[in-house]
Short mmCIF file of C-alpha atoms in Angstrom, two decimals:
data_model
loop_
_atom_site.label_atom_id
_atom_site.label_comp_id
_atom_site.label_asym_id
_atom_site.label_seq_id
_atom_site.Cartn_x
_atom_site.Cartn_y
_atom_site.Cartn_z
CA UNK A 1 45.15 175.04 115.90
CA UNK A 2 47.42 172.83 113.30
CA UNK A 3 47.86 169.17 113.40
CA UNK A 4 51.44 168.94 115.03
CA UNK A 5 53.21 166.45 112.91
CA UNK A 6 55.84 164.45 114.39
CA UNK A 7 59.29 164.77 112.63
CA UNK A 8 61.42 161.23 111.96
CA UNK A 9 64.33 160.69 114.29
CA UNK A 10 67.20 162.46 112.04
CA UNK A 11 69.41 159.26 112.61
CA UNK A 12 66.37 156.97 111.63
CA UNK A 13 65.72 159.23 108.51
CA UNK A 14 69.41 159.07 107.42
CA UNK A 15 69.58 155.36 108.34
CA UNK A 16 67.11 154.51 105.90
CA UNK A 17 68.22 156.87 103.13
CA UNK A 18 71.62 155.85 102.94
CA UNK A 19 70.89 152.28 103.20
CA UNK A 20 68.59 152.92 100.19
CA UNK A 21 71.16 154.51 98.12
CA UNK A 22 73.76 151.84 99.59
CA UNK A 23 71.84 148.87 97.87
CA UNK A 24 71.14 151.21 95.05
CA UNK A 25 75.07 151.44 94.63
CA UNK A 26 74.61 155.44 94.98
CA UNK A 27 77.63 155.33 97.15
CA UNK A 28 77.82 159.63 97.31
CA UNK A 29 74.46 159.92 98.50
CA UNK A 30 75.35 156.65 101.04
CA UNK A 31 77.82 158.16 102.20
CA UNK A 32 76.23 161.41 103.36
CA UNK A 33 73.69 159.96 104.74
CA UNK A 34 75.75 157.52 106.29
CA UNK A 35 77.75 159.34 107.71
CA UNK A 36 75.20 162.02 109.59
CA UNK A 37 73.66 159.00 110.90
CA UNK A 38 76.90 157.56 112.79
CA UNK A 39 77.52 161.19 114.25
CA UNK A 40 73.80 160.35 115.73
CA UNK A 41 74.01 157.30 117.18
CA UNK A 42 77.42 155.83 116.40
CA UNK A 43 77.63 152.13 116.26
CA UNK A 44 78.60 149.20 114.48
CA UNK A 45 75.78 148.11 112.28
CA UNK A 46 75.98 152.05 110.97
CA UNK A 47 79.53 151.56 110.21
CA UNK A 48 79.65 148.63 108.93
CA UNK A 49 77.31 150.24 106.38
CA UNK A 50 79.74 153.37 106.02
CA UNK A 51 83.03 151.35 105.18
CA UNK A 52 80.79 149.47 102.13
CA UNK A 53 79.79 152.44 101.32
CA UNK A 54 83.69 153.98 101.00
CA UNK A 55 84.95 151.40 99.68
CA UNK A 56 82.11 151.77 96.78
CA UNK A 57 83.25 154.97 96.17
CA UNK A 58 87.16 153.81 96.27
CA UNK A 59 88.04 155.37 99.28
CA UNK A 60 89.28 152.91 101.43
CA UNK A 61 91.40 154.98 103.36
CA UNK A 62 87.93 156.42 104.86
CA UNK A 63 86.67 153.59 106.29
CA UNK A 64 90.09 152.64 107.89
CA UNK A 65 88.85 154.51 110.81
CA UNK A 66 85.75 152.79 111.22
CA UNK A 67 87.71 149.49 111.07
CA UNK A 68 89.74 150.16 113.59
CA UNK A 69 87.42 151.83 116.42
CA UNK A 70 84.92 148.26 115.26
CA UNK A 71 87.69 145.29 114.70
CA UNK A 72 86.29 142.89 116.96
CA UNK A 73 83.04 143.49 115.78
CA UNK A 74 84.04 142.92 111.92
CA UNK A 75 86.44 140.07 113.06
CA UNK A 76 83.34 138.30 114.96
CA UNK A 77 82.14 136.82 111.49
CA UNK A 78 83.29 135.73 107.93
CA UNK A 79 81.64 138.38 105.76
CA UNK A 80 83.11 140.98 108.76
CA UNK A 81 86.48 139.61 107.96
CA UNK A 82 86.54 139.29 104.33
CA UNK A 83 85.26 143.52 104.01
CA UNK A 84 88.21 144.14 106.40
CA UNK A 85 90.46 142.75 103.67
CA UNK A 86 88.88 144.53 100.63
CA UNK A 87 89.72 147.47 102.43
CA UNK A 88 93.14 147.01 103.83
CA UNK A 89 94.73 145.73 100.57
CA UNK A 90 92.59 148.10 98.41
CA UNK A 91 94.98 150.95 100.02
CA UNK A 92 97.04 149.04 100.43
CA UNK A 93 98.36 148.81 103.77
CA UNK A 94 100.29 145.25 103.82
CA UNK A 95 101.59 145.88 107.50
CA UNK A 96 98.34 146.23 109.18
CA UNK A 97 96.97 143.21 106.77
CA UNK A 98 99.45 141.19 108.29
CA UNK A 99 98.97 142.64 111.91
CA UNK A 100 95.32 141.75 112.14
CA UNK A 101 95.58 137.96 110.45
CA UNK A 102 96.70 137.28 113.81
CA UNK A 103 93.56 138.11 114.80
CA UNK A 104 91.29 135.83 111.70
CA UNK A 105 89.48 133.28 113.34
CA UNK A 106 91.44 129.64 112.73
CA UNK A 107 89.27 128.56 109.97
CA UNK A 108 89.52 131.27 107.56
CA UNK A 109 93.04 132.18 108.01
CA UNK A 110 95.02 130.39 105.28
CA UNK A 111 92.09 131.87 102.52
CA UNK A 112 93.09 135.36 103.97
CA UNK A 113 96.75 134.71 104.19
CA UNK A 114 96.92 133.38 100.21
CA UNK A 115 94.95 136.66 99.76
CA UNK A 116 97.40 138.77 101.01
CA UNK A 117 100.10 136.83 99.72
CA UNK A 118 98.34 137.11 95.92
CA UNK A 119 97.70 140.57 96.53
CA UNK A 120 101.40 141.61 97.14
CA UNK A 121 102.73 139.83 94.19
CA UNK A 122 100.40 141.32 92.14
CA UNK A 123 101.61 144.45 93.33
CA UNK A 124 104.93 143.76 92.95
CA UNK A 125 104.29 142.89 89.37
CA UNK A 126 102.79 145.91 88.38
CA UNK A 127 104.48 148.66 90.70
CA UNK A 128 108.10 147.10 90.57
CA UNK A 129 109.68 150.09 90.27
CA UNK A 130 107.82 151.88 93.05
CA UNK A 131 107.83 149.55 95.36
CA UNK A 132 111.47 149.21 95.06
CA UNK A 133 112.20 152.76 95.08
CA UNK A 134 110.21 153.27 98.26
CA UNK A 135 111.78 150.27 99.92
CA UNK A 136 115.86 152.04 98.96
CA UNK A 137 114.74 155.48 100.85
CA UNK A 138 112.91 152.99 104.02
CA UNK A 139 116.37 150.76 104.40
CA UNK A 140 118.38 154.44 104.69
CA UNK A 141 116.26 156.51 107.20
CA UNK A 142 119.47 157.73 109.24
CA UNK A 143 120.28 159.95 106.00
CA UNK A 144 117.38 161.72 106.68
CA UNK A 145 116.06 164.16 109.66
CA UNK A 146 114.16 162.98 112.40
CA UNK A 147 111.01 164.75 111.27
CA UNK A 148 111.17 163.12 108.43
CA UNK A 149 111.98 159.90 108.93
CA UNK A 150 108.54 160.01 111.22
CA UNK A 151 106.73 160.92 108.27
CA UNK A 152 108.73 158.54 105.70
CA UNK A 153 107.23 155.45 108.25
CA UNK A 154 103.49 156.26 107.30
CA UNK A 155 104.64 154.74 103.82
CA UNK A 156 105.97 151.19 105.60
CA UNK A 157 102.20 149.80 104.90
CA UNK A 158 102.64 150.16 101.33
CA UNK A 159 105.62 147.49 100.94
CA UNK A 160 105.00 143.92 100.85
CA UNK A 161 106.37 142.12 103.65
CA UNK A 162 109.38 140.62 102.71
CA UNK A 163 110.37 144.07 101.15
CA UNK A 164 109.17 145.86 104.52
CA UNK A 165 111.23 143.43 106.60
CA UNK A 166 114.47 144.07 104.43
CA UNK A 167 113.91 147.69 104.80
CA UNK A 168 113.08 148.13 109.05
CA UNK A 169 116.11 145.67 109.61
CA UNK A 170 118.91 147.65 108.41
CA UNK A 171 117.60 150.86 110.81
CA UNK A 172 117.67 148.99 113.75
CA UNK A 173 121.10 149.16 114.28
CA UNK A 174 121.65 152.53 112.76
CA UNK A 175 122.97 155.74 115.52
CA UNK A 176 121.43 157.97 112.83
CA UNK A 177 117.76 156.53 113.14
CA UNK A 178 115.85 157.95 116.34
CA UNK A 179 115.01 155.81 118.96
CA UNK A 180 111.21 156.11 118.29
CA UNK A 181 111.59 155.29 114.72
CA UNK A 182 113.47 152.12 115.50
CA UNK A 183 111.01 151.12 118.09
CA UNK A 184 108.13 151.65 115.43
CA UNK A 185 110.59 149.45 112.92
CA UNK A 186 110.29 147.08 115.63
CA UNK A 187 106.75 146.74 116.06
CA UNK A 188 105.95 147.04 112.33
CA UNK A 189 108.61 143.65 112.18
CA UNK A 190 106.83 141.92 115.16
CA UNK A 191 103.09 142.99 113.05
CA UNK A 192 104.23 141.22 109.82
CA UNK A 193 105.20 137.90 111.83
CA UNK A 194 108.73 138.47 111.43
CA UNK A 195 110.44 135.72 113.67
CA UNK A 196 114.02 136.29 113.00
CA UNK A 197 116.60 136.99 115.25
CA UNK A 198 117.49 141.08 114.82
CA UNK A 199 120.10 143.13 116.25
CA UNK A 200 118.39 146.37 117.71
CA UNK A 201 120.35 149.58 118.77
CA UNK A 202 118.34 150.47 121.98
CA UNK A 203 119.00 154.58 123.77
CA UNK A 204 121.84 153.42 124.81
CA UNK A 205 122.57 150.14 124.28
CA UNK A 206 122.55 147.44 121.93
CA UNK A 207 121.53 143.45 121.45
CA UNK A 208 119.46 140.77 120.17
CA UNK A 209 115.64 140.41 120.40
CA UNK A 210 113.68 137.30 119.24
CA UNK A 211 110.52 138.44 117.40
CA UNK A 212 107.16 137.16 118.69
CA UNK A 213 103.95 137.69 118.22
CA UNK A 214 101.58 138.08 121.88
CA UNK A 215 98.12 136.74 120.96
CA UNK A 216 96.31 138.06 123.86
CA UNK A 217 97.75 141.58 123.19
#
């Protein structure tokens, strides 16, 4: 009879491959790897791993996920915190920058906000004409359908925030906007910190809400 050999726990296998080809900056391979062993035994540490390993092959939008389902996790520490930035304004997605600074621990969240803020201008410099282009269709949303107008908000995160804010206030009070879109306007403002006074067109009435900001939420 054969020697019966024991095979490697797949997980354990692909955990130390694509950490190999992580530090090895063979992102691809990382990736795959990567990625197998999460669908094995999902957790942090193996995504942590995954969204360094996306955003080494430029595709921050893949680790977004990851972020998301591990925020506290990444949030917990300084090096956590900092990756979530590389990713978020790599997209970029300014909105959901904003959103989770409310979230940075107290002493590193004037660094991240003068990130942000550097990042945007940047941005602004270079994609002027974009930017502002995008921002003229978002401040008009009632000319277009409602299906549409759902799929025009995906593009919010891509405006800075003072351009964001001057495009969601002018659909708040607009008949032509649907309901949920205005609500989403809404929460996008409240993300961003926006602490003005706005006038909001509710179903089927209309007045004044003071933007703030829960904490605990």
């Amino acid at each position: 009879m054969g020697k019966v050999v024991t095979m490697p726990n797949n997980s354990s296998r692909h955990l130390i491959l694509g950490t190999r080809a992580l530090h090895s900056e063979n992102y691809a391979s990382a990736v795959a790897h990567l990625e197998k062993a999460f669908k094995e035994a999902p957790d942090f540490e193996v995504a942590k791993l995954l969204v360094a390993a996306e955003n080494g092959l430029k595709q921050p939008q893949e680790a977004v996920a990851y972020l998301s389902e591990y925020m506290e996790d990444f949030l917990s520490s300084e090096i956590g915190t900092t990756t979530i930035y590389d990713t978020l304004l790599a997209l970029p997605d300014y909105r959901f920058a904003w959103a989770v600074l409310h979230h940075v621990a107290p002493t590193q969240k004037a660094e991240i906000q003068t990130r942000i803020e550097t990042a945007e201008a940047k941005d602004l410099a270079a994609h002027a004409d974009e930017i502002n282009d995008l921002a003229k269709q978002l401040r008009h949303l009632g000319g277009f359908s409602a299906h549409e107008q759902e799929s025009m908000l995906q593009s919010l995160g891509r405006l800075p925030k003072a351009q964001l804010m001057a495009s969601a206030a002018t659909n708040l009070v607009d008949p032509d906007v649907h309901p949920a879109v205005r609500i989403s306007l809404l929460d996008a403002l409240t993300a961003v910190g926006d602490d003005r006074e706005v006038q909001v067109l509710g179903y089927q009435t209309q007045g004044t809400v003071f933007q703030t900001f829960c904490q605990g939420c």
